[in-house]
Coordinates of C-alpha atoms and ligand atoms in Angstrom, one line a residue:
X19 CA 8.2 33.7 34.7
X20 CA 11.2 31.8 35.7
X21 CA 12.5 29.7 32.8
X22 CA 14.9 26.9 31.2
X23 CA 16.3 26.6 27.9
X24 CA 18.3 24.0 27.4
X25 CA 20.7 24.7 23.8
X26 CA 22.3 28.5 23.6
X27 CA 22.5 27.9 19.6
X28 CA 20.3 30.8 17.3
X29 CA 17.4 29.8 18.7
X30 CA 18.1 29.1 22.3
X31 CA 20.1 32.1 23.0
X32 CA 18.2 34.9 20.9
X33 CA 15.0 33.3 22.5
X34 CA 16.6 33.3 26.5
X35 CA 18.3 36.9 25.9
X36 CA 14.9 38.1 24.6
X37 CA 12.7 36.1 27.4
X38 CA 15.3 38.0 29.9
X39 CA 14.6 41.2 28.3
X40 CA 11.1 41.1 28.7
X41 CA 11.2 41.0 32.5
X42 CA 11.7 37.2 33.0
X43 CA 14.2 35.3 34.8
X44 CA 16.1 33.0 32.5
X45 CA 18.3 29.9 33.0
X46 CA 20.4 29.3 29.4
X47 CA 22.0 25.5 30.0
X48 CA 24.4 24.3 27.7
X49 CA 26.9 21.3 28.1
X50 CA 29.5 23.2 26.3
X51 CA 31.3 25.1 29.0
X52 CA 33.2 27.1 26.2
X53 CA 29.9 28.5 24.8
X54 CA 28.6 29.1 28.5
X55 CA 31.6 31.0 29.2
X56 CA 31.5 33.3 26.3
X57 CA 28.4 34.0 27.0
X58 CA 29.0 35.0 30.4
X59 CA 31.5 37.3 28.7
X60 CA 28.7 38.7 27.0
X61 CA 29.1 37.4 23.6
X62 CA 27.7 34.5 21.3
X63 CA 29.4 32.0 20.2
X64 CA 28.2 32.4 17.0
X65 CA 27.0 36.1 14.9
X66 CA 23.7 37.4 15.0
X67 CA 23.3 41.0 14.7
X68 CA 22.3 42.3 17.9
X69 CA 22.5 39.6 20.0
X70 CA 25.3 40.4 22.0
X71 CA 23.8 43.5 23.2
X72 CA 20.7 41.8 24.6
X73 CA 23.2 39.1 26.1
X74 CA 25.2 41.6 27.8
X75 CA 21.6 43.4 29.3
X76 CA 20.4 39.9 30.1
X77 CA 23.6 39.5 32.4
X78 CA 23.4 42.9 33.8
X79 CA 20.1 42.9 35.0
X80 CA 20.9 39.1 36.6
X81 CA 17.6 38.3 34.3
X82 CA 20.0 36.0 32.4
X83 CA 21.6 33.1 34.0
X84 CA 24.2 31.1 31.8
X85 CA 24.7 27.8 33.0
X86 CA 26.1 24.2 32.7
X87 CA 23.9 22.7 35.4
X88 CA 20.9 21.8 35.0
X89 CA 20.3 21.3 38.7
X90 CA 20.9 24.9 39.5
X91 CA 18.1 26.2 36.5
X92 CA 15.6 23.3 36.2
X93 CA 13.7 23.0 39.8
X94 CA 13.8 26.8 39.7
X95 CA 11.9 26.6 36.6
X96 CA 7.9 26.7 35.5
X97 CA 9.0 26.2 31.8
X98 CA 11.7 24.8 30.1
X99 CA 12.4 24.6 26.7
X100 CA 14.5 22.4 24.8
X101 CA 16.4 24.2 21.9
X102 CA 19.5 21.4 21.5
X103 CA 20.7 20.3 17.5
X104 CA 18.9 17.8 15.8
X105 CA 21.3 16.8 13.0
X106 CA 20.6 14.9 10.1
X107 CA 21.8 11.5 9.8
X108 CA 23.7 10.1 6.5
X109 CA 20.4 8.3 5.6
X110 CA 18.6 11.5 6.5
X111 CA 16.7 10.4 9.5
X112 CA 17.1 13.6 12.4
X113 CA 19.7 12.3 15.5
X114 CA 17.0 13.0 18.4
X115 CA 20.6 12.3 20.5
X116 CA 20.7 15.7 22.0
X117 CA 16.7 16.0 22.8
X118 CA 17.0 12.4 24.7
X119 CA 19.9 13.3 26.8
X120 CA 18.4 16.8 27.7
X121 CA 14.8 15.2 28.6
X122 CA 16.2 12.5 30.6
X123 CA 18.4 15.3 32.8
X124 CA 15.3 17.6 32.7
X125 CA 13.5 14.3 34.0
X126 CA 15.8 14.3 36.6
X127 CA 15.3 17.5 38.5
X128 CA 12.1 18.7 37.6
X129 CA 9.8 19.7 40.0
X130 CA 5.7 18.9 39.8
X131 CA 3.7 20.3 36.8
X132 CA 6.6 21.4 35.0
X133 CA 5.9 22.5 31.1
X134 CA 8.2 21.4 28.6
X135 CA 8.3 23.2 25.4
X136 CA 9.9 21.4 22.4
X137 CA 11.7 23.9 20.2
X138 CA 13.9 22.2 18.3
X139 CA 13.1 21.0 14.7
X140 CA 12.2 17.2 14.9
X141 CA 10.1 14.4 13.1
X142 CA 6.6 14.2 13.7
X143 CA 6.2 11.8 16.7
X144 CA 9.0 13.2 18.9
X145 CA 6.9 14.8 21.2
X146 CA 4.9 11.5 22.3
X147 CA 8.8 10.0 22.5
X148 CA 9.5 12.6 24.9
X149 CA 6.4 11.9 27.3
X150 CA 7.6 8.1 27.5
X151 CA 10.8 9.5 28.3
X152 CA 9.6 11.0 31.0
X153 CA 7.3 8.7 32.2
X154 CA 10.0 6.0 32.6
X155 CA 12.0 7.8 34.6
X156 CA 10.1 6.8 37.5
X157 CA 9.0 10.2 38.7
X158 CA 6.0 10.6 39.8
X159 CA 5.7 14.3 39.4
X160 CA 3.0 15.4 36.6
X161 CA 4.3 17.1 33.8
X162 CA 3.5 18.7 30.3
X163 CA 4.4 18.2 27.0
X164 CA 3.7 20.9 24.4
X165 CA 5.5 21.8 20.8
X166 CA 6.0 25.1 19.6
X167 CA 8.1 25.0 16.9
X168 CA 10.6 28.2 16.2
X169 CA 9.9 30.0 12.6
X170 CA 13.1 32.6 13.1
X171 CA 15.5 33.2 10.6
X172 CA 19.1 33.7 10.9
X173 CA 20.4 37.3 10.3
X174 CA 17.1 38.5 11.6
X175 CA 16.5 36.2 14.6
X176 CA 16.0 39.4 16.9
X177 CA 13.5 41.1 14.7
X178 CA 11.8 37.3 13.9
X179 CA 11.6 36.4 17.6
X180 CA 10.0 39.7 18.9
X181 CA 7.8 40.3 15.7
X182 CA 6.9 36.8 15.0
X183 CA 4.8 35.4 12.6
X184 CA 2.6 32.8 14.7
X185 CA 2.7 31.2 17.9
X186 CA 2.4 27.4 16.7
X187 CA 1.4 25.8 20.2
X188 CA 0.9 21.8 20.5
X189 CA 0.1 19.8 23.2
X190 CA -2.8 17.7 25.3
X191 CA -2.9 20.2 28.1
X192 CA -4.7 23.7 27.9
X193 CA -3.3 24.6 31.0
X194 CA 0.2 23.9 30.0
X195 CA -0.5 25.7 26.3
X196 CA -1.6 28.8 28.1
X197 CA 1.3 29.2 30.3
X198 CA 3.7 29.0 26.8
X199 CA 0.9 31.6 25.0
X200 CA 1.6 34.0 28.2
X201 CA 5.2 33.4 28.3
X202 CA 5.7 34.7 24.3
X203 CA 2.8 38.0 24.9
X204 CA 6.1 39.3 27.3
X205 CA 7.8 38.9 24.4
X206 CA 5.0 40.9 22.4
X207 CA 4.9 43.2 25.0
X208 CA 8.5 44.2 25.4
X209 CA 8.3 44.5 21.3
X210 CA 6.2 47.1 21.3
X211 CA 8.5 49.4 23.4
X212 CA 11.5 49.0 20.9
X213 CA 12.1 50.4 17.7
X214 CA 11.5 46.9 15.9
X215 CA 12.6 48.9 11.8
X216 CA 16.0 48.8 13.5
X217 CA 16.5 44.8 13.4
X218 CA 14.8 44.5 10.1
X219 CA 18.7 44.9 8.4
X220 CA 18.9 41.4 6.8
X221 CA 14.9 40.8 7.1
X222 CA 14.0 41.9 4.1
X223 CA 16.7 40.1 1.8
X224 CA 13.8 37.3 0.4
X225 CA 10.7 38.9 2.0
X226 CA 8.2 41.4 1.4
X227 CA 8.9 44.1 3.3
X228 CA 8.3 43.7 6.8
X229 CA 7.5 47.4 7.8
X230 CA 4.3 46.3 9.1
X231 CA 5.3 45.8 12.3
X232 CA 2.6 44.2 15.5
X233 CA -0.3 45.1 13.4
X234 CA -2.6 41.9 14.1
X235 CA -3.0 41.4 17.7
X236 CA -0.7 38.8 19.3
X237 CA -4.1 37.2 20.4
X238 CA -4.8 36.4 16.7
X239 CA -1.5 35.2 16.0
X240 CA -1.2 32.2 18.2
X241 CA -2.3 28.8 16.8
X242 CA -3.4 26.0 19.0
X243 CA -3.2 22.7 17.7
X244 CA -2.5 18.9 18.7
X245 CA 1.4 18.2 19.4
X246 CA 1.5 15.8 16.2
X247 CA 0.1 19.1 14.3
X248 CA 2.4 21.4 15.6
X249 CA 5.4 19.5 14.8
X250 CA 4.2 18.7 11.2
X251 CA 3.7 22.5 10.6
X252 CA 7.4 23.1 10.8
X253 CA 8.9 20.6 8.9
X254 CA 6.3 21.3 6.4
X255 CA 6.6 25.0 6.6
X256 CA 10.5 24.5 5.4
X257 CA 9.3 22.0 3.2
X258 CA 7.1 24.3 1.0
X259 CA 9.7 27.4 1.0
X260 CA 12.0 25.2 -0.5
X261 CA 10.0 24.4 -2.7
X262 CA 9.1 28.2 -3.7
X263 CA 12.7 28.5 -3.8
X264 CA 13.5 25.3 -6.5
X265 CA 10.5 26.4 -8.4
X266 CA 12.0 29.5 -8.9
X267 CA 15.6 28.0 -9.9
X268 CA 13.9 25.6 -12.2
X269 CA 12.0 28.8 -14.5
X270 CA 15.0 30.6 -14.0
X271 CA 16.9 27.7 -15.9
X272 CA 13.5 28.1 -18.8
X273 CA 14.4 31.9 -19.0
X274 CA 18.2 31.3 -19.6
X275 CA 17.1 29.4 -23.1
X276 CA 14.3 32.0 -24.1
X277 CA 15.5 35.4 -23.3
X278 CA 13.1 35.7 -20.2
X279 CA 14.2 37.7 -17.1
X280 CA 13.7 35.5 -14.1
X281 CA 13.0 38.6 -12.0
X282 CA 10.5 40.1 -13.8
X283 CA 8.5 36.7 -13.9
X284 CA 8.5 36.4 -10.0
X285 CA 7.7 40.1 -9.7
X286 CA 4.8 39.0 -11.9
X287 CA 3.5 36.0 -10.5
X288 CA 4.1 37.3 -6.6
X289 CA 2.2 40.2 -7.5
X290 CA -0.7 37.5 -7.4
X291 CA -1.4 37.2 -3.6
X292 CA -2.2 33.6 -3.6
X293 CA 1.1 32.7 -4.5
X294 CA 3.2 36.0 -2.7
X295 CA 6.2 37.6 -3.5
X296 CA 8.3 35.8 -0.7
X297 CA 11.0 33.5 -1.2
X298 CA 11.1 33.2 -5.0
X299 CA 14.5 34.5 -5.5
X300 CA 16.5 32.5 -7.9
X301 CA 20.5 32.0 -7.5
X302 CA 23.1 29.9 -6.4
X303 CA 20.4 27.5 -3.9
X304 CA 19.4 27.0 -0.9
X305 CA 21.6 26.0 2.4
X306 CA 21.9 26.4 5.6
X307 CA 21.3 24.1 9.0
X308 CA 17.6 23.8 8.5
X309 CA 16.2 23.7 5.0
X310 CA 18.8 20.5 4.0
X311 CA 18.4 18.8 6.8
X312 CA 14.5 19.0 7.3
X313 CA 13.9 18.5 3.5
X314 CA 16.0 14.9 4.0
X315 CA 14.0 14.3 7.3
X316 CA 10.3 14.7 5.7
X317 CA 10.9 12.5 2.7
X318 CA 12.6 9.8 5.3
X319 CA 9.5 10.2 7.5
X320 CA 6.9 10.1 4.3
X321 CA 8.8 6.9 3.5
X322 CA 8.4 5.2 7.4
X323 CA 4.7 5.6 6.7
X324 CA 4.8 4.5 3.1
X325 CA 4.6 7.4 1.3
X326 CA 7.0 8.3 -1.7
X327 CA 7.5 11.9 -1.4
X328 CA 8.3 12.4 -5.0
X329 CA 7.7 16.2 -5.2
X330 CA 9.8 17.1 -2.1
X331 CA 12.6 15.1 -3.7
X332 CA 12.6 16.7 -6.9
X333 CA 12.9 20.2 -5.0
X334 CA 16.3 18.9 -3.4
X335 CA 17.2 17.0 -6.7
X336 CA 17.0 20.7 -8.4
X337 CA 18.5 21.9 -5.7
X338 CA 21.8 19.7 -5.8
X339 CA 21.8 20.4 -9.4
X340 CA 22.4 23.9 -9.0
X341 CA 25.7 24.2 -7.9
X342 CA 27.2 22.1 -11.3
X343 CA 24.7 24.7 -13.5
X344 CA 26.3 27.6 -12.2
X345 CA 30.1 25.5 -12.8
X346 CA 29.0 25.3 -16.5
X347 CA 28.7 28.6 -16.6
X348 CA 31.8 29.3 -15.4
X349 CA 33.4 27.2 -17.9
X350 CA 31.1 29.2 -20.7
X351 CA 32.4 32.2 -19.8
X352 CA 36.6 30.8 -20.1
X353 CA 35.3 28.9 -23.2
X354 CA 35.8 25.3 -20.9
X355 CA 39.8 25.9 -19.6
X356 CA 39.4 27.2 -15.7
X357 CA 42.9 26.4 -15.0
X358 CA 44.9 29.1 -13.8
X359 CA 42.2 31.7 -14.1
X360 CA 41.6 33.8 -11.2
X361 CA 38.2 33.5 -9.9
X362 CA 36.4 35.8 -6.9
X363 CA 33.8 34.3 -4.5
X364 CA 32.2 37.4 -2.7
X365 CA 30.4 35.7 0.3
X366 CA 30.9 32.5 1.9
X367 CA 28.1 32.0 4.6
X368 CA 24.8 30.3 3.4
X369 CA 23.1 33.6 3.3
X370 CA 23.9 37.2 4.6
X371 CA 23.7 38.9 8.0
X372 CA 25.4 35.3 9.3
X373 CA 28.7 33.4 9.9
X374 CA 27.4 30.3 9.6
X375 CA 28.5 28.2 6.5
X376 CA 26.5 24.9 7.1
X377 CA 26.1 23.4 3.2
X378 CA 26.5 27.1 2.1
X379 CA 25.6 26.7 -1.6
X380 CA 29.2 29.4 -2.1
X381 CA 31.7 26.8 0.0
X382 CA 30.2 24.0 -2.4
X383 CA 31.1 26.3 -5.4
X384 CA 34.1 27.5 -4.3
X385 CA 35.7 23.9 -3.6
X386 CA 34.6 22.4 -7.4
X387 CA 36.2 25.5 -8.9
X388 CA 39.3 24.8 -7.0
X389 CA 39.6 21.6 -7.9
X390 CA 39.3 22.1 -11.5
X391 CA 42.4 24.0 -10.9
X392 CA 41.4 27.7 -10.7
X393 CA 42.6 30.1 -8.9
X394 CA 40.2 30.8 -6.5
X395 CA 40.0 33.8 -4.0
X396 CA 37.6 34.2 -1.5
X397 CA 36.1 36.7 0.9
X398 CA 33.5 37.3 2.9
X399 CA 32.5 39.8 6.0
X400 CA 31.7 37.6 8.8
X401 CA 32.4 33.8 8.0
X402 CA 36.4 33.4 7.3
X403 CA 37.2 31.5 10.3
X404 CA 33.9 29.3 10.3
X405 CA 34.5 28.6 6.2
X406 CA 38.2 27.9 7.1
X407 CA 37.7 24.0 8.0
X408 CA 35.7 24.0 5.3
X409 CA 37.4 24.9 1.9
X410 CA 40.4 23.1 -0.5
X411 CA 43.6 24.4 0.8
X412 CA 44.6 26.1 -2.3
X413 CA 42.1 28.9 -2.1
X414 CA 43.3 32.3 -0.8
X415 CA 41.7 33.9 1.7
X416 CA 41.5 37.8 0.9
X417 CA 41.6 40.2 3.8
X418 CA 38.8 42.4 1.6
X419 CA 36.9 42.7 -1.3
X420 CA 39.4 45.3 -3.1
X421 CA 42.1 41.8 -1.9
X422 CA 39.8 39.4 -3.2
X423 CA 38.7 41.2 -6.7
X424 CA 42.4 42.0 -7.5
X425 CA 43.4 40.3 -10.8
X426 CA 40.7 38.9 -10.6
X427 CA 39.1 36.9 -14.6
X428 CA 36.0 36.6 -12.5
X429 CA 34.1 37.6 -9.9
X430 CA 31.1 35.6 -8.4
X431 CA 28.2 36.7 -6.1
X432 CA 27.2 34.0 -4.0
X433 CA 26.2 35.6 -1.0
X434 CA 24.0 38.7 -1.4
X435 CA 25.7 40.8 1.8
X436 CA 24.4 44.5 0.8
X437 CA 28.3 45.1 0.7
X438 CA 29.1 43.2 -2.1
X439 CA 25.4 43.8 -3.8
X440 CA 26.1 47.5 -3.6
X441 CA 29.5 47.5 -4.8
X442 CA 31.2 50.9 -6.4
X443 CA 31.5 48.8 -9.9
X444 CA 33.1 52.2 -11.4
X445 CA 36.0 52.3 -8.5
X446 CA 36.5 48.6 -8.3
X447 CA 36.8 47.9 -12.1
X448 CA 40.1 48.8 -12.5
X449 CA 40.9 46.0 -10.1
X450 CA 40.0 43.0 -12.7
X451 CA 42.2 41.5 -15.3
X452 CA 39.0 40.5 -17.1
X453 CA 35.9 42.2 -16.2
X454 CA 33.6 39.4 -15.7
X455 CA 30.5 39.6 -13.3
X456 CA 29.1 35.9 -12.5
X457 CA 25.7 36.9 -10.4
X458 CA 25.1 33.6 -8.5
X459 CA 21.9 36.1 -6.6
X460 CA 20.6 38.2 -9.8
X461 CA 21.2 41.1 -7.4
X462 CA 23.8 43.1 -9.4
X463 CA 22.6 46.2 -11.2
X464 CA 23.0 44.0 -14.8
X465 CA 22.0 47.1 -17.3
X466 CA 24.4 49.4 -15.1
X467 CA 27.4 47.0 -15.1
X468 CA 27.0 46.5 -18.8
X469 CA 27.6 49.8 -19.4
X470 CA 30.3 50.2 -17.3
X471 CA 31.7 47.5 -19.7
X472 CA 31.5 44.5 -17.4
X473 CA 30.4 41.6 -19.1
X474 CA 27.6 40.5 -16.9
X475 CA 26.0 36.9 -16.8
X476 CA 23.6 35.9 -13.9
X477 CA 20.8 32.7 -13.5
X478 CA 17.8 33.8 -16.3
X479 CA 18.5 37.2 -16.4
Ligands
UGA512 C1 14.9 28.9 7.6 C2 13.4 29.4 7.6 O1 13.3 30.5 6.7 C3 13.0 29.8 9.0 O2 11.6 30.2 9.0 C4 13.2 28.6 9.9 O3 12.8 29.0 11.2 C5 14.6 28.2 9.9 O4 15.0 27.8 8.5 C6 14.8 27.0 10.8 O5 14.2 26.0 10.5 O6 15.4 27.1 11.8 P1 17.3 30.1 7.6 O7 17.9 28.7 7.5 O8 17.9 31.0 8.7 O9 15.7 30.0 8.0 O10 17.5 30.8 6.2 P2 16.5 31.4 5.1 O11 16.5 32.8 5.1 O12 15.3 30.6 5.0 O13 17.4 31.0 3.8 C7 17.7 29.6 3.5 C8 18.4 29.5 2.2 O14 17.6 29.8 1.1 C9 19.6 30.4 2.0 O15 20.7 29.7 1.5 C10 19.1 31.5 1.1 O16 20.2 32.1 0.3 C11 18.2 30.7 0.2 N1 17.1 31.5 -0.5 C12 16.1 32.0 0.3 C13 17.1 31.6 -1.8 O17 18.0 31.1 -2.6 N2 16.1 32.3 -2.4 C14 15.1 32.9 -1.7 O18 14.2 33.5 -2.3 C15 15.1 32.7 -0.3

């Protein structure tokens, strides 16, 4: 199928160079002519394992077509789909800025019965919005409006967007639904003929394993549902796992007074499968570009139709809260005086197998420590340039772990890269001035480290 998709962000781009994979021809627009060249360069202008080699196929095989105009891609197209940024606004209501400039240019030059497909994370209602965009544009082509909300994680986008989970689909039109459903089984078909175990790197970090690769049929996998519906699932889908996630932080903080081990009580209540073993990994908190900004967005929509959504705001409350529980137990551990003691942050993006540091739970920690006057050092694999902008100008920035943990009083985990989870603690021990572990993911080996004569503190462990 010939195809737009308007946004080359994580979703735009891993869905256009996978589309162009498959065997179809795709148009990637973006109004940022750096990011469009860099991608003709064959590179993305952000890290995702794997992407770039799919971008630089994409290109090869003229399959993948980066653009700034939308003129050249959209009247060529059957589909587009919009996959622009829908940031949250300081009351946090969602900026629908990007989605109304893109559908009014898509208005502009597409051609009868086009299908749009609305990727991009937004507030129930957008979708009817979008119609009356395009309706008072004064075409008089027909069109379609469908939602079909994206469900891939960062690290594992590749693996997320070929093995996915469901096909949400929204929309009045069957017709229009049907062409999406067939445009996403090239994407099922072309998984089937990789080997799918070799993007699961990062996958598995909060999930159950995810060896099970294409065994329901795509067929039974795609939901079809009203556009309203569709866009509700997503929020609401980010919504709950957040909610796993406080939940866990919240007995993790119970464990800390009793003796529990945090781990051992999710192990035991995922091991129930109406509750799962998914997502209940306590630690520093959760961050990123979506859960923070679509947790703000459903309790301001609850609240335009007149609901209080208490329960969602007590999962971001804990949440916020995190960050200052895990200061206090840095302050434990020097008996309150941080100043001048050399602390460690190993990781810096929001979660592995990424660069991005959007309200990375680690850049929060990392700037209160500084300003209570520690010495803070700080590394991390891929984000140093992204968390640059971003931290107090008194932190170091170490050119590796063995640069980061020397001298070091303490050092932190608060990004669980397999690097710094499988550290040699026997090598690197010799490093510290104080051997203290602060595990911000309950990921280090704690009975092993012990021995080794670390003195090892984590979240309910
Ligand atoms: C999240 C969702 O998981 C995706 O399904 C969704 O498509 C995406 O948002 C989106 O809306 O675009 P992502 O932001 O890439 O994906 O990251 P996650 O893997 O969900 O992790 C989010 C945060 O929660 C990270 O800071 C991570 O460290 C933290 N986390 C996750 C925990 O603290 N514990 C857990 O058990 C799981």
């Amino acid at each position: 199928m010939n195809v737009s998709i308007v946004g080359t962000g994580y979703v735009g781009l891993t869905t256009g160079a996978l589309l162009a994979a498959a065997g179809n021809k795709v148009y990637c627009i973006d109004i940022d002519s750096t990011k469009i060249k860099k991608i003709k360069n064959g590179t993305a202008p952000f890290y995702e394992p794997y992407l770039d080699k799919f971008i630089k196929e994409g290109l090869k095989h003229k399959n993948l077509i980066p653009t700034t105009s939308y003129r050249e891609a959209i009247p060529k197209s059957e589909i587009a789909l919009i996959c622009v940024g829908t940031p949250s606004k300081g009351d946090g209501s969602v900026d629908l800025t990007y989605i109304n400039q893109a559908v009014r240019t898509i208005g502009k030059h597409m051609k009868n019965d086009l299908v749009l497909v609305q990727k991009s994370t937004v507030p129930v209602g957008t979708g009817r919005k979008i119609e009356r965009i395009l309706k008072n544009g004064n075409r008089k082509d027909r069109f379609h409006v469908t939602s079909c909300p994206e469900f891939l994680s960062e690290g594992s986008a590749i693996l997320d967007t070929l093995n996915i989970s469901r096909l949400v689909i929204g929309g009045d039109s069957k017709k229009a639904k049907d062409a999406v459903i067939r445009l996403f089984k090239s994407l099922d078909e072309y998984s089937k003929k990789v080997d799918l175990q070799k993007f699961s790197k990062y996958a598995n970090i909060y999930r159950k394993s995810t060896k099970d690769f294409n065994k329901t049929p795509y067929e039974d996998r795609v939901l079809s549902v009203s556009l309203e519906s569709a866009e509700l699932i997503k929020v609401t889908a980010n919504a709950f796992l957040t909610m796993k996630i406080s939940f866990a932080n919240s007995i993790a903080r119970i464990c800390d007074k009793v003796g529990a081990d945090i781990n051992e009580v999710m192990e035991g209540i995922g091991m129930d499968d109406r509750i799962g073993k998914s997502f209940l990994h306590a630690g520093l908190g959760w961050g990123g570009g979506c859960f923070p900004k679509d947790a703000a967005g459903l309790i301001y929509s609850s609240e335009e139709v007149g609901f209080d959504f208490k329960l969602l705001k007590a999962v971001v409350d804990i949440n916020n809260s995190q960050i200052l529980y895990f200061v206090r137990k840095v302050q434990e551990i020097f008996n309150g005086k941080l100043e001048g003691k050399t602390i460690t942050i190993l990781g810096l993006s929001f979660k592995p197998g990424t660069s991005d540091v959007r309200i990375s739970p680690a850049i929060k920690l990392v700037n209160n420590l500084a300003r209570r006057q520690a010495k803070v050092k700080v590394y991390d694999p891929e984000a140093m340039n992204e968390a640059k902008t971003e931290i107090f100008e008194s932190v170091y920035f170490s050119s590796s772990t063995d640069d980061a943990l020397k001298n070091s009083d303490l050092a932190i985990l608060t990004t669980d890269w397999p690097e710094f989870v499988d550290l040699d603690f026997k090598k690197v021990k010799s490093k510290f001035e104080t051997p203290n572990l602060l595990d911000g993911r309950n990921k280090w080996p704690k009975e092993k480290v012990t021995k080794l004569g670390y003195n090892y503190h984590g979240i309910g462990r």
